N, CA, C and O atoms as a DFTB+ gen file, in Angstrom:
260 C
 N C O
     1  1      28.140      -3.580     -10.466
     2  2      26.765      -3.997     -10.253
     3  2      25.817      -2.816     -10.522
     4  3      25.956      -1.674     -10.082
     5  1      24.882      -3.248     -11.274
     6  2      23.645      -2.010     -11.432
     7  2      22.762      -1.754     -10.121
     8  3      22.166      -2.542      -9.387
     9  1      22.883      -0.525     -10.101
    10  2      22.078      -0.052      -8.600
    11  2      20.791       0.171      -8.846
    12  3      20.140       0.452      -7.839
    13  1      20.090       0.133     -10.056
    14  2      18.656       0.124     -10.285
    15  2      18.195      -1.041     -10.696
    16  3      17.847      -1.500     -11.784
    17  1      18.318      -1.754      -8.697
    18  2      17.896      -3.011      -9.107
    19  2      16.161      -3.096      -9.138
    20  3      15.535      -2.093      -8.793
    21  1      15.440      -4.314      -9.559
    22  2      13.918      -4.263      -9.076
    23  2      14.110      -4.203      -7.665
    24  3      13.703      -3.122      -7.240
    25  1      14.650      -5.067      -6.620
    26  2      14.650      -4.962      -5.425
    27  2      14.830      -3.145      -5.148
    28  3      13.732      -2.593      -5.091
    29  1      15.883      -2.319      -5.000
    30  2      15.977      -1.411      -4.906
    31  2      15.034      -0.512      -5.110
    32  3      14.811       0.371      -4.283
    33  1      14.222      -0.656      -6.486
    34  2      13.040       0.391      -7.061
    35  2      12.353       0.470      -6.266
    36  3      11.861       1.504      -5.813
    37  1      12.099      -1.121      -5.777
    38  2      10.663      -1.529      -4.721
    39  2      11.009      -0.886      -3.376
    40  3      10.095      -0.585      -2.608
    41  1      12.402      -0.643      -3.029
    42  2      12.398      -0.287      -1.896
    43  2      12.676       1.269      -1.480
    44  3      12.852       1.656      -0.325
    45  1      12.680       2.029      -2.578
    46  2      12.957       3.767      -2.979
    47  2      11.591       3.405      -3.055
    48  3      11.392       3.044      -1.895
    49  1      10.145       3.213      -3.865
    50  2       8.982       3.201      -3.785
    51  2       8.239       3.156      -2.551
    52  3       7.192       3.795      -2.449
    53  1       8.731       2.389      -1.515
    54  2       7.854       2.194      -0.415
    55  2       8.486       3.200       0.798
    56  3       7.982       3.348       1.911
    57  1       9.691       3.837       0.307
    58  2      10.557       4.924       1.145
    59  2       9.469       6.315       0.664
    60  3       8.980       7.290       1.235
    61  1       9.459       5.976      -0.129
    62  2       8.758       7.962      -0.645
    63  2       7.106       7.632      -0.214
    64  3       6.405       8.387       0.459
    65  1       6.692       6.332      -0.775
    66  2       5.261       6.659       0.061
    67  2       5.111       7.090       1.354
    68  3       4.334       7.945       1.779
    69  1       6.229       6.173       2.176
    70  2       6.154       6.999       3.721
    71  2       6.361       7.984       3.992
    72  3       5.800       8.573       4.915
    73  1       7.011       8.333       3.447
    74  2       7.171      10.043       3.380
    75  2       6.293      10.663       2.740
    76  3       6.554      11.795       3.148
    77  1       5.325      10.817       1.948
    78  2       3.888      10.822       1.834
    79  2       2.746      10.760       2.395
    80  3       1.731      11.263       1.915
    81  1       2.824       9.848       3.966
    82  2       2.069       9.107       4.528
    83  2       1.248       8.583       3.654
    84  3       0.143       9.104       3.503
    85  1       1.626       7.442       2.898
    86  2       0.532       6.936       2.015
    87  2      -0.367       5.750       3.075
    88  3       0.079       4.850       3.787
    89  1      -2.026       6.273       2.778
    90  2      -2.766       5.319       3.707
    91  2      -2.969       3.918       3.469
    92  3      -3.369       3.029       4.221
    93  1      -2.410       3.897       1.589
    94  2      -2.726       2.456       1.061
    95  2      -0.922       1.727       1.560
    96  3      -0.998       0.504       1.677
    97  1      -0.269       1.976       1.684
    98  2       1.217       1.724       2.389
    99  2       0.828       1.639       3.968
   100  3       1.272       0.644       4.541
   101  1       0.267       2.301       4.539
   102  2      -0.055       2.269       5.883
   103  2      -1.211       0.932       6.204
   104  3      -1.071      -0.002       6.993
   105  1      -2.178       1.187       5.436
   106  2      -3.199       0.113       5.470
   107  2      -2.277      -1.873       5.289
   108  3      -2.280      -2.868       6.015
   109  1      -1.591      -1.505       3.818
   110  2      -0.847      -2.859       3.685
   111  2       0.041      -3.298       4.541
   112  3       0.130      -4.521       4.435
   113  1       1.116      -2.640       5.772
   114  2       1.540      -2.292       6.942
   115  2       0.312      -3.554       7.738
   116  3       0.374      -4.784       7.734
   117  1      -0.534      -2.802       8.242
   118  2      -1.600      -3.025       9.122
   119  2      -2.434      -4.871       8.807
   120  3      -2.794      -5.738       9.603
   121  1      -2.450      -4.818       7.686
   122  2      -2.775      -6.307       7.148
   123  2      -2.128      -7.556       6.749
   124  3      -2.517      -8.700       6.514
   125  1      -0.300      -6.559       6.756
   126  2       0.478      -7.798       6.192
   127  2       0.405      -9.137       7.009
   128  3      -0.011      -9.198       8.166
   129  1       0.879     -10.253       6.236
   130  2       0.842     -11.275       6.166
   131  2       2.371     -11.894       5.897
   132  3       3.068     -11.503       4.961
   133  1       2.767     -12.859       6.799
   134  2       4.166     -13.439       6.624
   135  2       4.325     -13.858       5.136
   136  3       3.473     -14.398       4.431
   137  1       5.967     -13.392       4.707
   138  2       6.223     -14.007       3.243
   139  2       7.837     -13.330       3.496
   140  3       8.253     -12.473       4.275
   141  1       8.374     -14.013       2.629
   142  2       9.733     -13.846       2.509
   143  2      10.206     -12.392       2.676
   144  3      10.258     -12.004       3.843
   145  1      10.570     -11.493       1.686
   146  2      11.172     -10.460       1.740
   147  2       9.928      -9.730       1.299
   148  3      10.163      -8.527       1.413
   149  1       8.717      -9.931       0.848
   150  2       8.059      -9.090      -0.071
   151  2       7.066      -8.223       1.203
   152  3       7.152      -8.384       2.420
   153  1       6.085      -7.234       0.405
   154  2       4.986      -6.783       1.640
   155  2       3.617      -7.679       1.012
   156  3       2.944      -7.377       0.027
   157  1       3.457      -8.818       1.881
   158  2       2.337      -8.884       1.522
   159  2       1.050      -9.467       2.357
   160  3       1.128     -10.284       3.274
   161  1      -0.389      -8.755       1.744
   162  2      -1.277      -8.497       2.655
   163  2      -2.427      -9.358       2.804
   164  3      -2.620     -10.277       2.008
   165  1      -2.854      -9.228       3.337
   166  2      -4.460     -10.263       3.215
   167  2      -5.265      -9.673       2.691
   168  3      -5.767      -8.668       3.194
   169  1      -5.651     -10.227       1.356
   170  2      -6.172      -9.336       0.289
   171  2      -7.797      -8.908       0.666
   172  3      -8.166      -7.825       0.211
   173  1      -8.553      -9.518       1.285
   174  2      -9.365      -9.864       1.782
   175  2      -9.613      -7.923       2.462
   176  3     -10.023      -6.836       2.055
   177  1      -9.078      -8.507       3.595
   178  2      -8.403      -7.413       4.743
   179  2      -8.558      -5.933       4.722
   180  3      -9.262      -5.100       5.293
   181  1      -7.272      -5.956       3.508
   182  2      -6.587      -4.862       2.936
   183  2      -7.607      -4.067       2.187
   184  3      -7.762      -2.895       2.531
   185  1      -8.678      -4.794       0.718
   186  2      -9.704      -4.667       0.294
   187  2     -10.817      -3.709       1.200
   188  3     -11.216      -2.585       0.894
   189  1     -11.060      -4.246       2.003
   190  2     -12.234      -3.999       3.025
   191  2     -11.670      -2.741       3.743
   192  3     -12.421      -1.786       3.942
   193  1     -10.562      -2.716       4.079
   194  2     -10.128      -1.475       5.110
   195  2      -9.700      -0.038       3.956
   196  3      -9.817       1.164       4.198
   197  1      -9.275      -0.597       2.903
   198  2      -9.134       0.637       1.893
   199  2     -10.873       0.766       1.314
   200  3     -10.874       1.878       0.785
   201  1     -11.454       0.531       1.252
   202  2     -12.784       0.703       0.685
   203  2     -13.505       1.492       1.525
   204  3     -14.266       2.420       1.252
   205  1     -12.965       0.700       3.324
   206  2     -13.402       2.178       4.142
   207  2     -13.400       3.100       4.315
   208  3     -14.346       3.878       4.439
   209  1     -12.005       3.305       4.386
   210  2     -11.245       4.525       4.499
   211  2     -11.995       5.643       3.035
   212  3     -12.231       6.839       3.202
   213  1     -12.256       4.880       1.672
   214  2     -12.398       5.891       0.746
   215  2     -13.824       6.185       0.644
   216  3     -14.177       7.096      -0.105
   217  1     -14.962       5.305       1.524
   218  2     -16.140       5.555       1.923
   219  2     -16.203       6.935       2.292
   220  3     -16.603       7.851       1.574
   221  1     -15.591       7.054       3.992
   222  2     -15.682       7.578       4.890
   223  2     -14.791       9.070       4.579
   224  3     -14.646       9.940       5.438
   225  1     -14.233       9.157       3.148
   226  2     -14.070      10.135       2.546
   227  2     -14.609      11.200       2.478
   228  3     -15.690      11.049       1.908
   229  1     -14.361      12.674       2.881
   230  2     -15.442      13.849       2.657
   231  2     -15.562      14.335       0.772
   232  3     -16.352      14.856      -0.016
   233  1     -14.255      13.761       0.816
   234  2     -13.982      14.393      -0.813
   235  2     -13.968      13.513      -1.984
   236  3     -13.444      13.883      -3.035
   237  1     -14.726      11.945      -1.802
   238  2     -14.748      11.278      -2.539
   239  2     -16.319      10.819      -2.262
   240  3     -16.957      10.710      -1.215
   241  1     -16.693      10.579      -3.765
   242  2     -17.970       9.542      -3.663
   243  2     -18.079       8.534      -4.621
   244  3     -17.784       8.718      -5.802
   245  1     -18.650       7.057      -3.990
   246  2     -18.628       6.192      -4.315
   247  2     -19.841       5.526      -4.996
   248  3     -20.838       5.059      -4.446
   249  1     -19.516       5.588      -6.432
   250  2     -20.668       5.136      -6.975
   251  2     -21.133       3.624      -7.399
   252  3     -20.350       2.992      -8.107
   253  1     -22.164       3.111      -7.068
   254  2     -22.452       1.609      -7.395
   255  2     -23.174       1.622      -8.903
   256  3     -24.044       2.416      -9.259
   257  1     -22.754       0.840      -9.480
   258  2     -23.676       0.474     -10.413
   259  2     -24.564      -1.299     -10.085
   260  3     -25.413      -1.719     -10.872
């Protein structure tokens, strides 16, 4: 059997973000939404709370057109 399955990739991917502390992994965490095996979020939610977070940024700015 091949060990570089998609399942597997997806799940070495969401292993190293945590170990990263990734906030967009942490945020999707915080918003998920029931579904089979997958992570998934309330797009809605997720949208709104990452947009904050990169607001409220010292080292980012957000430009509107």
């Amino acid at each position: 059997m091949n060990r570089y399955t998609r399942e597997n990739a997806i799940r070495i991917l969401k292993e190293e973000l945590k170990l990263l502390n990734s906030f967009i992994l942490k945020t999707a965490y915080d918003v998920q939404v029931p579904a089979d095996d997958s992570l998934s979020v309330d797009r809605e939610l997720f949208s709104q709370k990452v947009t904050a977070t990169l607001i409220k940024h010292p080292n980012i700015t957000i430009i509107y057109d």
